XYZ file of C-alpha atoms in Angstrom:
761
model
C 31.209 78.861 39.469
C 32.171 77.435 36.076
C 31.107 73.952 35.044
C 32.149 71.680 32.202
C 29.173 70.447 30.144
C 28.965 67.692 27.514
C 26.505 68.316 24.676
C 25.125 65.840 22.106
C 26.755 67.565 19.132
C 29.024 65.868 16.560
C 32.292 67.437 17.680
C 34.852 66.256 20.177
C 34.854 69.172 22.610
C 33.083 69.773 25.895
C 31.906 73.257 26.795
C 32.136 75.629 29.728
C 29.143 77.449 31.231
C 28.540 79.630 34.243
C 26.367 78.241 37.049
C 24.932 80.209 39.957
C 25.156 77.202 42.297
C 27.351 74.071 42.460
C 26.042 71.230 40.268
C 26.880 67.580 40.792
C 28.443 65.569 37.935
C 25.823 63.680 35.922
C 23.074 66.286 36.400
C 21.114 67.262 33.282
C 20.948 70.946 32.410
C 19.566 73.160 29.669
C 22.068 75.451 27.938
C 22.248 77.547 24.769
C 24.462 76.333 21.939
C 24.490 77.668 18.378
C 21.201 79.434 18.881
C 19.492 76.258 20.102
C 18.465 75.108 23.546
C 20.087 71.735 24.225
C 20.094 69.189 27.010
C 23.614 68.644 28.364
C 25.308 66.842 31.235
C 27.530 68.442 33.831
C 30.920 66.734 34.053
C 32.253 68.702 36.991
C 33.911 72.045 37.765
C 35.769 73.744 34.903
C 39.294 75.107 35.203
C 38.700 78.674 36.374
C 42.347 79.638 35.802
C 41.674 79.703 32.047
C 40.250 82.725 30.293
C 36.836 82.249 28.719
C 35.123 84.667 26.361
C 31.381 85.122 25.935
C 30.443 82.734 28.731
C 26.786 81.782 28.829
C 24.789 80.808 31.886
C 23.248 77.434 32.575
C 19.583 78.157 31.826
C 17.981 75.402 33.905
C 18.967 72.564 36.205
C 16.668 69.695 35.311
C 17.101 67.339 38.270
C 18.297 67.159 41.843
C 19.813 63.679 41.578
C 22.239 62.791 38.752
C 20.621 60.777 35.956
C 24.099 59.532 34.994
C 25.578 57.401 37.814
C 29.264 57.836 38.552
C 30.400 54.554 37.029
C 28.347 55.160 33.845
C 29.846 58.657 33.542
C 33.320 57.188 33.876
C 32.410 54.473 31.369
C 31.162 57.099 28.900
C 34.507 58.899 29.142
C 36.281 55.664 28.229
C 33.954 55.019 25.281
C 34.400 58.571 23.997
C 38.179 58.244 24.174
C 38.492 54.705 22.792
C 35.872 54.875 20.016
C 36.582 58.559 19.226
C 33.040 59.785 19.766
C 31.882 63.076 21.315
C 31.219 62.538 25.008
C 27.808 64.196 24.771
C 26.775 61.748 22.025
C 27.855 58.839 24.242
C 25.850 60.178 27.191
C 22.781 60.636 24.993
C 23.117 56.977 23.960
C 23.355 55.918 27.604
C 20.019 57.488 28.590
C 16.383 56.921 27.585
C 15.263 59.233 24.803
C 12.938 61.152 27.138
C 15.928 62.185 29.279
C 18.343 63.071 26.496
C 16.186 65.602 24.693
C 15.700 63.226 21.742
C 11.965 63.027 22.478
C 9.899 66.142 23.271
C 8.273 66.747 25.568
C 9.585 64.487 28.292
C 7.004 61.848 29.037
C 6.087 61.491 32.712
C 5.043 58.193 34.141
C 1.384 57.429 33.591
C -0.819 58.250 36.552
C -4.159 56.804 37.508
C -6.642 58.256 39.953
C -7.930 55.962 42.673
C -10.903 56.396 44.961
C -10.154 54.840 48.337
C -12.306 54.370 51.505
C -11.204 56.375 54.545
C -13.860 55.517 57.150
C -15.638 52.338 58.122
C -19.385 52.511 58.819
C -20.037 49.162 60.493
C -23.743 49.501 61.354
C -26.821 50.085 59.219
C -28.024 52.733 61.662
C -24.846 54.708 61.229
C -25.155 54.471 57.472
C -28.756 55.671 57.544
C -27.698 58.683 59.614
C -24.718 59.538 57.369
C -26.342 59.121 53.973
C -29.988 59.936 54.566
C -31.520 60.349 51.131
C -28.156 60.252 49.317
C -28.782 56.721 48.106
C -26.355 56.917 45.172
C -23.547 57.897 47.510
C -24.446 54.951 49.719
C -24.492 52.607 46.707
C -21.026 53.751 45.678
C -19.722 53.437 49.234
C -20.961 49.854 49.481
C -19.637 48.986 46.039
C -16.195 50.220 47.143
C -16.423 47.920 50.154
C -17.150 44.974 47.874
C -14.229 45.951 45.611
C -11.760 45.746 48.497
C -11.785 49.394 49.507
C -10.509 51.091 46.355
C -10.813 51.217 42.591
C -9.956 53.505 39.699
C -12.001 56.676 39.263
C -12.451 55.902 35.561
C -13.934 52.514 36.491
C -16.424 54.221 38.811
C -17.471 56.793 36.235
C -17.448 54.802 32.984
C -18.154 51.232 34.068
C -20.273 51.702 37.188
C -22.075 54.863 36.034
C -21.474 57.159 39.031
C -20.969 60.866 38.309
C -18.157 63.034 39.667
C -20.645 64.870 41.903
C -21.371 61.614 43.778
C -17.642 60.979 44.259
C -17.181 64.565 45.486
C -20.086 64.128 47.907
C -18.385 61.100 49.494
C -15.101 63.006 49.659
C -16.798 66.017 51.326
C -18.205 63.684 53.985
C -14.662 62.423 54.660
C -15.602 58.897 53.639
C -13.258 58.540 50.655
C -10.094 60.121 49.304
C -8.933 60.576 45.732
C -5.301 59.586 45.176
C -2.922 59.456 42.247
C -0.936 56.269 41.748
C 2.022 55.877 39.449
C 1.567 53.158 36.844
C 4.743 51.626 35.473
C 4.528 50.884 31.760
C 5.987 47.391 31.955
C 4.821 45.370 28.928
C 6.213 42.153 30.416
C 4.094 42.242 33.585
C 1.350 40.170 31.990
C 3.815 37.677 30.577
C 3.472 34.303 32.234
C 6.776 33.336 33.879
C 8.275 30.012 32.886
C 7.633 27.339 35.512
C 10.606 26.665 37.771
C 11.525 23.007 37.674
C 14.030 21.640 40.183
C 17.316 20.767 38.479
C 20.555 19.217 39.618
C 23.663 20.975 38.440
C 26.071 18.923 36.396
C 29.612 18.617 37.792
C 30.839 21.079 35.146
C 28.105 23.595 36.029
C 28.880 23.248 39.733
C 32.610 23.768 39.154
C 32.018 26.859 37.014
C 29.550 28.282 39.505
C 31.892 27.810 42.459
C 34.582 29.856 40.712
C 32.074 32.573 39.788
C 30.667 32.737 43.322
C 34.159 32.968 44.766
C 34.922 35.856 42.422
C 31.654 37.595 43.310
C 32.404 37.249 47.018
C 35.894 38.712 46.569
C 34.741 41.766 44.645
C 33.605 44.829 46.522
C 32.535 47.914 44.654
C 34.578 50.939 45.607
C 32.520 53.426 43.661
C 31.938 56.472 45.880
C 29.029 58.856 45.680
C 28.455 61.312 42.857
C 30.721 63.956 44.372
C 33.688 61.812 43.301
C 35.871 63.724 40.787
C 35.110 61.748 37.648
C 38.330 62.802 35.938
C 40.130 60.361 38.243
C 40.023 56.609 37.584
C 37.696 54.542 39.723
C 39.647 51.971 41.666
C 37.943 48.608 41.972
C 38.814 45.081 42.927
C 37.528 43.196 39.878
C 38.450 39.696 38.702
C 39.429 39.050 35.088
C 36.480 38.363 32.776
C 35.229 34.789 32.619
C 34.538 33.075 29.293
C 31.904 30.360 29.695
C 32.443 28.019 26.734
C 29.553 25.583 26.800
C 28.210 23.458 23.983
C 24.637 24.197 22.919
C 22.203 22.840 25.504
C 24.845 22.595 28.250
C 22.917 24.820 30.683
C 24.722 28.154 30.439
C 21.542 30.040 31.378
C 21.273 28.117 34.646
C 24.805 29.193 35.518
C 23.815 32.800 34.788
C 20.769 32.498 37.046
C 22.705 31.016 39.961
C 25.401 33.692 39.660
C 22.728 36.394 39.783
C 21.145 34.722 42.792
C 24.458 35.046 44.613
C 24.866 38.675 43.545
C 21.353 39.567 44.729
C 22.033 37.809 48.040
C 24.862 40.304 48.517
C 22.459 43.200 47.925
C 23.898 44.026 44.518
C 22.486 44.196 40.993
C 23.236 42.740 37.580
C 22.991 43.294 33.817
C 22.188 40.509 31.336
C 22.797 41.264 27.656
C 21.177 39.262 24.848
C 21.999 39.829 21.158
C 18.523 39.610 19.646
C 15.152 41.071 20.583
C 13.798 37.664 19.546
C 15.564 36.127 22.551
C 14.197 38.639 25.042
C 10.742 37.096 25.762
C 12.161 33.649 26.545
C 15.035 35.127 28.563
C 12.776 37.477 30.505
C 10.319 34.665 31.273
C 13.086 32.433 32.627
C 14.700 35.133 34.744
C 11.363 36.405 36.043
C 10.406 32.915 37.101
C 13.404 33.032 39.453
C 13.596 36.734 40.388
C 10.039 38.025 39.970
C 9.513 41.741 39.493
C 13.128 42.585 40.294
C 13.776 42.267 36.532
C 13.543 45.271 34.188
C 13.720 45.030 30.398
C 15.515 47.529 28.164
C 15.500 47.233 24.385
C 14.633 49.200 21.262
C 11.297 47.485 20.550
C 9.755 49.120 23.624
C 8.124 52.531 23.474
C 10.000 55.552 24.818
C 7.749 55.583 27.863
C 8.218 51.874 28.590
C 11.995 52.192 28.377
C 11.963 55.238 30.615
C 9.851 53.450 33.242
C 12.229 50.469 33.262
C 15.246 52.773 33.477
C 13.653 54.761 36.303
C 12.863 51.606 38.308
C 16.530 50.594 38.056
C 17.779 54.099 38.825
C 15.672 54.308 41.983
C 16.613 50.818 43.129
C 13.094 49.394 42.729
C 14.496 46.741 40.366
C 17.984 45.293 40.375
C 18.384 43.172 37.203
C 18.433 44.721 33.725
C 17.905 42.481 30.688
C 18.213 43.785 27.170
C 20.195 44.266 23.989
C 23.456 46.213 23.723
C 22.220 49.564 25.111
C 21.297 47.838 28.393
C 25.001 47.936 29.232
C 24.335 51.519 30.394
C 21.580 50.489 32.832
C 21.782 52.521 36.077
C 22.235 49.528 38.365
C 22.940 50.351 41.982
C 25.981 48.486 43.322
C 26.618 46.477 40.183
C 27.765 42.959 41.004
C 27.719 41.065 37.697
C 27.429 41.551 33.937
C 26.453 38.592 31.762
C 26.901 38.777 27.981
C 25.004 35.872 26.443
C 26.055 34.723 22.935
C 29.026 37.058 23.297
C 30.217 36.300 19.750
C 27.257 38.027 18.094
C 28.019 40.963 15.773
C 24.775 42.697 16.826
C 26.590 43.822 19.990
C 28.458 46.319 17.786
C 26.746 49.700 17.361
C 26.466 50.712 13.695
C 26.492 54.477 14.261
C 28.300 56.876 16.576
C 29.295 55.971 19.188
C 30.448 52.763 17.449
C 30.999 50.795 20.636
C 31.007 47.025 21.072
C 28.849 46.064 24.062
C 31.051 43.078 24.905
C 34.154 45.253 25.248
C 32.183 47.909 27.138
C 30.885 45.205 29.502
C 34.444 44.174 30.342
C 35.390 47.776 31.107
C 32.260 48.545 33.138
C 32.722 45.412 35.234
C 36.283 46.474 35.961
C 35.183 49.983 36.940
C 32.418 48.664 39.197
C 34.357 45.808 40.747
C 31.876 43.325 39.252
C 32.079 39.858 37.735
C 31.949 39.846 33.928
C 30.756 36.580 32.390
C 30.835 36.065 28.613
C 28.947 32.992 27.419
C 28.871 31.189 24.071
C 29.044 27.812 22.405
C 31.085 29.491 19.653
C 33.153 32.250 21.286
C 34.459 35.077 19.158
C 38.086 34.586 18.197
C 38.897 37.795 20.079
C 37.591 36.315 23.336
C 39.201 32.931 22.648
C 42.536 34.628 21.942
C 42.236 36.613 25.179
C 41.568 33.377 27.043
C 44.615 31.709 25.505
C 46.785 34.635 26.594
C 45.427 34.508 30.141
C 43.452 37.767 29.988
C 40.169 35.859 30.318
C 39.530 32.815 32.477
C 37.856 29.897 30.676
C 35.030 27.882 32.219
C 33.991 24.835 30.192
C 30.643 23.019 29.939
C 31.612 20.159 27.610
C 28.352 18.187 27.671
C 24.633 18.775 27.383
C 22.467 18.566 30.470
C 21.142 15.125 31.403
C 23.862 13.610 29.235
C 21.934 14.220 26.009
C 24.119 13.771 22.926
C 24.783 16.530 20.423
C 22.691 15.894 17.308
C 24.258 14.021 14.389
C 24.775 16.201 11.304
C 24.341 15.124 7.678
C 25.624 17.236 4.761
C 23.885 17.298 1.383
C 26.339 18.250 -1.392
C 24.691 20.818 -3.663
C 27.402 20.624 -6.307
C 25.550 17.734 -7.908
C 22.582 19.829 -8.967
C 20.126 17.203 -9.931
C 16.388 17.276 -9.233
C 15.637 18.619 -5.795
C 18.742 20.776 -5.403
C 19.033 24.505 -4.902
C 19.100 26.682 -8.009
C 16.886 28.404 -10.517
C 13.815 26.291 -11.330
C 15.025 23.730 -8.790
C 13.555 22.908 -5.465
C 15.190 24.382 -2.381
C 14.747 21.289 -0.234
C 16.708 18.180 -1.168
C 14.969 14.768 -1.112
C 16.721 13.680 2.118
C 15.604 16.879 3.842
C 12.036 16.446 2.571
C 11.955 12.862 3.831
C 13.287 13.913 7.219
C 10.597 16.616 7.531
C 7.865 14.127 6.621
C 9.076 11.762 9.320
C 8.957 14.515 11.972
C 5.468 15.559 10.963
C 4.291 11.965 11.255
C 5.734 11.825 14.775
C 4.154 15.205 15.668
C 7.588 16.686 16.260
C 8.767 20.127 15.194
C 11.212 21.352 12.554
C 13.373 24.460 12.202
C 14.580 25.515 8.737
C 17.278 28.178 8.348
C 18.035 30.343 5.330
C 19.856 33.551 6.139
C 18.441 35.461 3.190
C 15.021 37.073 3.171
C 12.684 37.905 0.326
C 11.534 35.642 -2.507
C 14.259 36.063 -5.145
C 17.559 37.774 -4.465
C 17.763 39.494 -7.852
C 16.007 39.941 -11.205
C 17.962 39.525 -14.447
C 17.170 39.863 -18.132
C 18.051 36.610 -19.901
C 18.568 38.453 -23.188
C 21.133 41.108 -22.238
C 22.078 40.184 -18.655
C 20.784 43.413 -17.075
C 20.289 43.139 -13.284
C 17.855 45.474 -11.492
C 19.785 47.552 -8.970
C 18.887 50.138 -6.351
C 19.017 53.743 -7.528
C 20.755 54.828 -4.314
C 22.924 51.788 -3.511
C 25.164 49.603 -5.643
C 23.299 46.437 -4.715
C 20.702 44.353 -6.520
C 17.060 44.686 -5.563
C 15.392 41.761 -3.806
C 12.000 40.585 -5.015
C 9.383 40.286 -2.247
C 6.538 38.280 -3.709
C 4.027 38.884 -0.895
C 4.257 42.636 -1.492
C 4.865 42.441 -5.256
C 7.792 44.814 -4.826
C 11.526 45.016 -5.493
C 13.191 46.181 -2.265
C 16.660 47.456 -1.346
C 17.690 46.019 2.018
C 20.067 48.934 2.637
C 18.060 52.099 1.951
C 14.585 50.459 1.771
C 13.820 51.871 -1.678
C 10.891 50.044 -3.301
C 9.605 49.770 -6.835
C 7.274 47.585 -8.842
C 8.789 44.438 -10.393
C 9.610 44.811 -14.099
C 7.569 43.397 -16.968
C 10.117 44.043 -19.715
C 13.801 44.947 -19.692
C 14.307 48.698 -19.868
C 17.662 48.196 -21.592
C 16.834 45.810 -24.455
C 13.028 45.533 -24.324
C 13.004 41.777 -23.754
C 10.208 40.242 -21.700
C 12.336 37.186 -20.893
C 13.128 38.012 -17.248
C 14.541 35.639 -14.673
C 13.888 35.859 -10.925
C 16.997 34.242 -9.456
C 18.219 33.267 -6.027
C 16.250 31.873 -3.111
C 14.981 33.718 -0.042
C 12.836 32.755 2.929
C 9.592 33.703 1.139
C 10.292 31.259 -1.679
C 11.243 28.471 0.718
C 8.077 29.138 2.724
C 5.962 28.723 -0.398
C 7.736 25.476 -1.276
C 7.305 24.129 2.259
C 3.580 24.913 2.260
C 3.144 23.240 -1.136
C 5.176 20.192 -0.072
C 3.507 19.787 3.328
C -0.031 21.214 2.983
C -1.189 19.837 6.336
C 1.719 21.354 8.280
C 1.411 24.564 10.259
C 4.211 26.774 8.913
C 5.474 30.114 10.190
C 8.204 32.384 8.828
C 10.371 34.507 11.111
C 12.468 37.232 9.509
C 12.587 41.026 9.420
C 9.495 41.142 7.203
C 7.299 39.138 9.590
C 8.574 40.584 12.886
C 8.116 44.322 12.369
C 5.177 44.493 14.794
C 6.010 45.072 18.450
C 5.169 41.647 19.866
C 5.654 39.564 16.730
C 8.779 37.790 18.034
C 6.956 36.863 21.211
C 3.832 35.721 19.373
C 5.664 33.463 16.911
C 7.943 31.884 19.508
C 4.991 31.428 21.873
C 3.194 29.409 19.205
C 6.286 27.253 18.702
C 6.505 26.662 22.436
C 2.822 25.682 22.589
C 3.360 23.363 19.585
C 0.953 25.356 17.444
C 3.616 25.529 14.715
C 5.087 22.440 13.061
C 7.751 24.085 10.869
C 9.497 27.335 11.794
C 11.420 28.873 8.905
C 13.606 31.912 9.338
C 16.849 33.821 9.092
C 19.647 33.971 11.642
C 17.282 35.261 14.364
C 16.014 31.686 14.888
C 19.524 30.227 15.118
C 20.497 31.090 18.670
C 19.385 30.838 22.247
C 15.973 29.267 21.646
C 15.098 26.174 23.660
C 12.260 24.028 22.285
C 12.470 20.366 23.403
C 10.073 19.152 20.695
C 12.325 20.389 17.855
C 13.998 17.225 16.590
C 15.098 18.354 13.132
C 17.047 21.394 11.971
C 17.568 21.926 8.250
C 19.952 24.498 6.778
C 18.664 25.292 3.291
C 21.928 26.854 2.086
C 24.970 27.042 4.364
C 27.042 29.084 1.903
C 25.153 32.399 1.953
C 27.847 34.306 3.880
C 30.871 32.143 3.086
C 32.156 34.067 0.071
C 31.529 37.602 1.269
C 34.623 39.847 0.976
C 35.071 39.973 4.738
C 37.725 38.375 6.928
C 35.073 37.067 9.354
C 33.068 35.163 6.714
C 34.251 31.681 7.735
C 33.858 32.457 11.440
C 30.300 33.707 10.982
C 29.384 30.649 8.922
C 30.766 28.267 11.531
C 29.007 30.105 14.360
C 25.661 30.226 12.564
C 25.726 26.537 11.641
C 26.816 25.444 15.114
C 24.223 27.627 16.796
C 21.303 26.537 14.639
C 22.360 22.886 14.933
C 22.128 23.357 18.683
C 18.372 23.992 18.439
C 17.874 20.277 17.691
C 17.795 17.444 20.209
C 17.288 19.521 23.333
C 14.571 17.186 24.601
C 14.355 13.475 25.381
C 13.463 12.604 21.758
C 16.893 13.599 20.461
C 17.434 15.282 17.136
C 19.139 15.492 13.755
C 20.644 18.248 11.590
C 20.753 18.337 7.771
C 22.975 20.959 6.114
C 22.783 21.700 2.385
C 26.037 23.141 1.010
C 28.058 23.456 -2.172
C 31.211 23.715 -0.012
C 30.997 20.536 2.088
C 34.791 20.275 2.408
C 35.353 23.779 3.770
C 36.841 23.587 7.268
C 34.126 25.846 8.719
C 31.426 23.410 7.616
C 33.405 20.267 8.479
C 34.134 21.541 11.992
C 30.490 22.579 12.439
C 29.399 19.075 11.461
C 31.647 17.651 14.178
C 30.656 20.315 16.762
C 34.414 20.978 17.018
C 35.023 24.579 18.042
C 38.616 23.975 19.193
C 39.765 22.733 15.773
C 37.940 25.516 13.966
C 39.440 28.206 16.194
C 42.963 26.825 15.741
C 42.598 26.740 11.933
C 40.969 30.153 11.663
C 43.517 31.799 13.970
C 46.261 30.415 11.757
C 44.491 31.678 8.606
C 44.462 35.200 10.034
C 48.191 35.384 10.677
C 49.078 36.168 7.049
C 47.787 38.652 6.152
C 47.309 39.757 9.743
C 43.736 40.236 10.912
C 42.108 40.355 14.366
C 42.609 39.013 16.917
C 46.349 39.040 16.065
C 46.183 42.774 15.339
C 43.849 45.686 15.986
C 41.998 47.326 13.092
C 40.358 50.645 12.423
C 38.258 51.137 9.290
C 38.368 54.746 8.062
C 35.447 55.465 5.721
C 35.111 58.620 3.613
C 31.681 59.145 2.067
C 30.014 61.796 -0.038
C 27.514 62.462 -2.790
C 30.030 62.730 -5.679
C 32.337 59.810 -6.425
C 35.316 61.815 -7.698
C 35.420 64.063 -4.645
C 35.132 61.062 -2.331
C 38.087 59.340 -4.003
C 40.181 62.491 -3.835
C 39.282 63.064 -0.176
C 40.117 59.462 0.731
C 43.496 59.672 -1.002
C 44.265 63.050 0.607
C 43.324 61.939 4.131
C 45.304 58.696 3.764
C 48.340 60.616 2.512
C 48.067 63.109 5.383
C 47.965 60.289 7.926
C 50.885 58.485 6.272
C 52.942 61.628 6.705
C 51.819 61.960 10.325
C 52.809 58.333 10.988
C 56.191 58.658 9.311
C 58.875 57.494 11.697
C 56.732 54.866 13.415
C 56.440 51.251 12.332
C 53.727 50.358 14.811
C 50.793 51.337 12.585
C 50.306 50.164 9.005
C 48.013 52.025 6.595
C 46.357 49.929 3.868
C 44.557 51.588 0.964
C 42.582 53.645 0.140
C 40.135 51.741 -2.065
C 36.395 51.683 -2.747
C 34.375 49.928 -0.048
C 33.075 46.473 -1.059
C 29.632 48.091 -1.293
C 30.768 51.406 -2.712
C 27.463 53.314 -2.637
C 24.747 53.227 0.031
C 21.824 55.646 0.314
C 23.223 57.822 -2.448
C 26.618 58.245 -0.788
C 29.802 56.972 -2.415
C 32.193 55.242 -0.036
C 35.978 54.785 0.008
C 37.986 53.458 2.900
C 41.446 52.625 4.187
C 42.523 50.421 7.085
C 44.810 51.075 10.007
C 46.436 47.974 11.440
C 48.589 47.657 14.547
C 49.636 45.018 17.043
C 49.204 47.583 19.853
C 45.836 49.071 20.772
C 47.487 52.186 22.186
C 49.390 52.884 18.965
C 46.238 52.428 16.896
C 44.337 54.739 19.225
C 46.987 57.445 18.886
C 46.817 57.276 15.083
C 43.011 57.454 15.083
C 43.102 60.363 17.509
C 45.494 62.293 15.273
C 43.173 61.862 12.321
C 40.090 62.756 14.353
C 41.456 65.848 16.097
C 44.042 67.267 13.708
C 42.830 66.478 10.201
C 40.195 68.777 8.749
C 37.907 67.268 6.135
C 36.145 70.070 4.285
C 32.634 68.901 3.374
C 32.358 71.009 0.220
C 29.584 70.435 -2.260
C 29.896 66.633 -1.967
C 28.914 66.720 1.736
C 32.034 64.736 2.677
C 32.079 62.818 5.963
C 34.776 60.861 7.749
C 33.954 57.876 9.960
C 36.430 56.109 12.228
C 35.198 52.614 13.059
C 37.527 51.094 15.613
C 37.472 47.290 15.985
C 35.008 46.831 13.090
C 33.004 43.612 12.982
C 32.656 43.835 9.197
C 34.483 45.618 6.383
C 31.517 45.671 3.990
């Protein structure tokens, strides 16, 4: 028979191979392609009425049970079609690296050998008769009794000092057996679950939960077994997605937990997505305190083996709740009953490379395919989700107040336009006097402080005062950031490093200025200002080690840290009751970026970080330093007023039209020579304009250089496609992807189609 196979190669097509036996959809196989042996996935029977030349055979069938469940296979087809990615690349993304051929060889689960007692010798007489002079065998036998009847062979040989001959002697007498036991590489097993404290749901939580439970009870998965022809749509009875809009500290996580409890009661499973690895330890601890070892964790900080073990436990039904970052949306949950997307507004849910999917949108589609409840939660919903709710596509659930009636923290704004002593700027202090005084007060009370600056490093750029020269990356058109702890200038895009300059290479002046403020510089100032305080910094530079997020946040939870300073990773989802002050060192970092989401991101970040304060009985306060105190994003954040911000921002995006009023696709042409890139961008845009002639549904804007026009040695131009209809935009993107041929040439030209981009930088 002929089978259709998807391969992880960067072209759109699937491929036909000859199989000696029928193969179920989702089964992994080895095939030959372009002289290489690749891992592929069977999609189903191929059309045997077509003529095929030079057919190759499937070389090996790698499994008896499909590694790709039916609903995930159907989901992958949708992603490939919508985001214009090769289906094989999507399937490779959906699986652990050890199953997709990305890691060689495939790593089996770790095994351990156990020695276990088989026979009981109750009397001393019987033992004397059995062992005779074999005293060492008798010693080992009696040690095994004291150890509960079994232990690891390595423990017996290395710790207890018994040789293999003694173990074999016991086995020959039929007294013990040697067994292999699978050991799951679960790094969270040793993590202490959070204590479960009885809570009473607020009326708003109860109302939201009743609606979610009713939806869960109405949904029944209609996904058949893997023999289902995946080319047909899966029919399912799924409710519309729910948008849980709850202010910070309103108890959204408790609603998630109670929804999952209902889903598990029905014998179904669930997926919980979190945007940051930093949130995973706290989230896992809370969910494990309620659901024990039914929880598996999937995220990129785990080793390949650990991820595979978690995936396998879900695939075999040993665990039923998957928690992780965006790739956990592909978790092989049996009988999926609910998908929760926490902090659904976060841009980290968007994949930065092919397939460029957005996990929130994929969650909505997967829930529909599986007949599951989809719950999106946020204190600051994305405008796309809010717009969908206003149009009736999503159903809004509101948690308007914090649990136990705690008030939202008051917010004070320090105007940085009056740059006197103690304001932000070169040779100025980063912390204003009011913020310093507020920190001192918290330290006296033995309370904790969070300080946010969404810019890492020590100084953001180095400039010659004589001629104005700024040190830039050799591969990217961005300035180099000075990292004082490493004594290096670093590019945050390509990671190029070089020593900091002593003199200007352009004019020879030694009068150099290190400008701009990053988290390293603020950390130094905080330590100098508060020498008795225990200070910790949390950014990309301090969290590169595997368990660094967990270690830092654990110290905060145990009150071993007085002041936690960090970038946006400390701004969301963290719940520390002893944090009574949040300070934003500079609220304007992202405000003036050339991106239509700049105001939205600023509002979300400020609102989220403000929500870390006052979550305990002591209350809290927020101090924001800004040179734009009258901007509506900051004013609405001060008032914790999402509704007003959303209304203003939606109006701002009407003219010119930006999402959510329209759909966008960002078409990026890149290459190693600027002239060729410009010519290719203009040619591809002109070709598409001609192809779109006669339709007014899609508007083409550009081409022009990207805001950051060179990254990693590649020049970048782009143009935008804009349409009020998703289908029309998809058709235009598909024409460009399938019909337009971009010849790489000597400039190594590449074309990227980024549908629904979260940034245009």
